[in-house]
XYZ file of C-alpha atoms in Angstrom:
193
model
C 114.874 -10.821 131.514
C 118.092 -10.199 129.839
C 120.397 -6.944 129.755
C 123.574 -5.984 128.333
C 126.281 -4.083 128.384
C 129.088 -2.840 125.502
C 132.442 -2.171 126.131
C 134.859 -1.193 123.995
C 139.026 -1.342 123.727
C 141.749 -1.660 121.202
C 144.347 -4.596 121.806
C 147.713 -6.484 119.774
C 148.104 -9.882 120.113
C 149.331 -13.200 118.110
C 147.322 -16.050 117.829
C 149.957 -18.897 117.833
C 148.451 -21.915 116.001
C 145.631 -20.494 114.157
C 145.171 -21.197 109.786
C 146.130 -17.909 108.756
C 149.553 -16.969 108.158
C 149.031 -13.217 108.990
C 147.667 -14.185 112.221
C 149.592 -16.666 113.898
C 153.026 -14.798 112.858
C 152.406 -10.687 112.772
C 151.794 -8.628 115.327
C 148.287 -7.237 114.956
C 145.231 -5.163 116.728
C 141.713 -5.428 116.555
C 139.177 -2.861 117.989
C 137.239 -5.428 120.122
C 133.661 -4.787 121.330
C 132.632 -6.615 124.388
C 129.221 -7.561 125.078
C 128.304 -8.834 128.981
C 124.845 -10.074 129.273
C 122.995 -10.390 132.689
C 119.760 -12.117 133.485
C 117.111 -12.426 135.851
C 113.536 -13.417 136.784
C 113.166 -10.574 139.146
C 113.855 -6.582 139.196
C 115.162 -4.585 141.862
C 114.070 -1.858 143.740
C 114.474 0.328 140.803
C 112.561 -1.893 138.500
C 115.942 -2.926 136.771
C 117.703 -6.192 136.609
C 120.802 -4.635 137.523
C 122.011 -0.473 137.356
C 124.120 0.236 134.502
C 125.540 2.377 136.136
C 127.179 -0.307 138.729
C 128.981 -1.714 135.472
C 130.973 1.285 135.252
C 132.739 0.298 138.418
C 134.688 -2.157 138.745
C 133.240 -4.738 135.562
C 134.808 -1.645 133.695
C 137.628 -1.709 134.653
C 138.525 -5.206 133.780
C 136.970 -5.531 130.641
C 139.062 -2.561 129.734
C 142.339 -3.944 131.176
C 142.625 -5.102 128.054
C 143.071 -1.404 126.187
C 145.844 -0.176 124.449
C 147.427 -3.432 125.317
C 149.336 -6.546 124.167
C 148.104 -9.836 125.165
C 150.387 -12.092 125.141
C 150.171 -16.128 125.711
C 152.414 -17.215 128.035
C 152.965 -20.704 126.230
C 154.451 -18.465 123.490
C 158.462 -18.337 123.402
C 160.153 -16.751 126.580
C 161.863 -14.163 123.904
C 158.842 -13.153 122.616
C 157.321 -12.861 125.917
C 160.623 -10.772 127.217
C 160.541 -8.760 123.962
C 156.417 -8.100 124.155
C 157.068 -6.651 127.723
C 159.986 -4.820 127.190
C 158.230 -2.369 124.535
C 154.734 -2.178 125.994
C 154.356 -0.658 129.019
C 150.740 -2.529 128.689
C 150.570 -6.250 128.680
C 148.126 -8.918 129.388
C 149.783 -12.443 129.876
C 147.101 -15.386 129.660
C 147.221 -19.214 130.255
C 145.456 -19.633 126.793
C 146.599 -17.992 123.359
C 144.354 -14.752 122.859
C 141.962 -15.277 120.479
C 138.424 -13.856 120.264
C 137.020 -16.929 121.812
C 139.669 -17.276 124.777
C 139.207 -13.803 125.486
C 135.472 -14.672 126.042
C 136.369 -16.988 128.779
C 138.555 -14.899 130.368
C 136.413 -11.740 130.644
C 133.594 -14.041 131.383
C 135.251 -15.631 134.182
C 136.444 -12.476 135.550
C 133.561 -11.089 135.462
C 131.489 -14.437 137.509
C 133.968 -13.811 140.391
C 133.578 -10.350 140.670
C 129.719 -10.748 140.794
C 130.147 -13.280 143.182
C 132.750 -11.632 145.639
C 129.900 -8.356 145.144
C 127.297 -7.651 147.604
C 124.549 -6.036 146.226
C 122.308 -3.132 148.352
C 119.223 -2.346 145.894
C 117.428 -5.244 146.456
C 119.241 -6.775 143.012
C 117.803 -10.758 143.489
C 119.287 -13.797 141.176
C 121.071 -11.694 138.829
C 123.148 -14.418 136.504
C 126.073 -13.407 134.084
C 124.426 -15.048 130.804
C 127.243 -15.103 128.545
C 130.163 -12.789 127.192
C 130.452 -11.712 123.664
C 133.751 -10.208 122.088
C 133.546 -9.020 118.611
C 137.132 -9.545 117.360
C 135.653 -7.392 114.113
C 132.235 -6.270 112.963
C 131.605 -9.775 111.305
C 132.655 -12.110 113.760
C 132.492 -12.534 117.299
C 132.714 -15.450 120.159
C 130.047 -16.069 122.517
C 130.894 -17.788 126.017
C 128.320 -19.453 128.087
C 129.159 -20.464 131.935
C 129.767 -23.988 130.463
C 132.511 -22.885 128.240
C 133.719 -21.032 130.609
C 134.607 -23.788 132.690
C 135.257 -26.076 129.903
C 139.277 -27.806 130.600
C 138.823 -28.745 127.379
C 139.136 -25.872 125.748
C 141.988 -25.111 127.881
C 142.335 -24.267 131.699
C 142.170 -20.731 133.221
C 142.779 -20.057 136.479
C 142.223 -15.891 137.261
C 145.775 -16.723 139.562
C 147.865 -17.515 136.160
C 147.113 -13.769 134.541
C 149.817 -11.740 134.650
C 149.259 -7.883 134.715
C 151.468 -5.572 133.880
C 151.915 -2.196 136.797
C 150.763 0.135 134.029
C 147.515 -2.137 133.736
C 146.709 -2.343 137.661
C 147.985 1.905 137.775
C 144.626 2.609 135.678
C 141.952 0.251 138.151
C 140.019 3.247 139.957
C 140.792 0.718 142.749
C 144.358 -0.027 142.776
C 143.907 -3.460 144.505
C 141.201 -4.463 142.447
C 143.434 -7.752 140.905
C 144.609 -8.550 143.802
C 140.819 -8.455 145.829
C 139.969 -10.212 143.372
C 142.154 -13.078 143.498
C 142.346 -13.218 147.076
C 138.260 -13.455 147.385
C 137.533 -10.188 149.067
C 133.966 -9.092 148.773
C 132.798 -5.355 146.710
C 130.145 -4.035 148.213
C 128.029 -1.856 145.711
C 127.640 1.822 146.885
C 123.867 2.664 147.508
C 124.170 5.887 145.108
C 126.901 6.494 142.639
């Protein structure tokens, strides 16, 4: 069975590289919708693949790091970089340039460790993270699978290279969430929420 969950945020980026003009050398937002799937061949003790309501824990909050933020690429020039920083008091800085597809990766790999450092307590059995889809606008969207996910190919992403800015981490409910994260601690699930 497969469920899913939207999430929603507005970010600015540039996408260094890309065909269109507009793109690769203006500033620009999108209001991104970001679409997690889960799967399983079994329900828990609730008859449910897995609680919506445990996405609105943690899985929130990094999906939404993203919000009223700039993501920047941190191949892009060290002045733009400095200058990105130095007027958002929200920034994202990734290994790979921010486009609708890279941000699929990113949230998808995010999201894999998190599920994997999480101990579940409902009797939630071989629950899978299918695939992430971020809708850059209402027409188009990228899709990640676990195979792109980990695809070098399409450029490397270690969870260890994203830089966060303090005004990022200040809004996690849990204020070490990055850092547990990144240093393999395990989430426990609470039984009732």
């Amino acid at each position: 069975m497969l469920i899913r969950k939207l999430f929603k945020f507005e970010n600015a980026h540039i996408v260094r590289g890309c065909t269109s003009v507009k793109c690769r050398s203006s500033v620009h937002g999108h209001s991104y919708k970001v679409e997690v799937k889960f799967s399983s061949n079994y329900l828990d003790n609730g008859q449910m693949v897995y609680d919506f309501g445990l996405m609105k824990q943690h899985l929130k909050d990094l999906v939404e790091m993203f919000d009223h933020a700039v993501t920047i690429w941190s191949g892009d020039t060290k002045e733009y970089k400095t200058d990105m920083k130095k007027h958002s008091e929200r920034w994202v800085e990734l290994p790979v340039s921010p486009s609708a597809e890279q941000f699929s990766r990113v949230v998808f790999l995010m999201i894999e460790r998190l599920m994997e450092l999480t101990n579940t307590v409902n009797g939630e059995k071989e629950v899978r993270l299918h695939s992430v889809r971020v809708h850059e606008t209402d027409t188009g969207y990228a899709e990640c699978f676990k195979e792109d996910a980990h695809n070098v190919m399409m450029g490397k992403i270690l969870l260890e290279e994203i830089a966060l800015s303090d005004a990022v981490k200040e809004d996690f409910k849990d204020k070490e969430l990055w850092e547990k994260l990144l240093k393999g601690e395990r989430f426990t699930n609470p039984e009732a929420i």
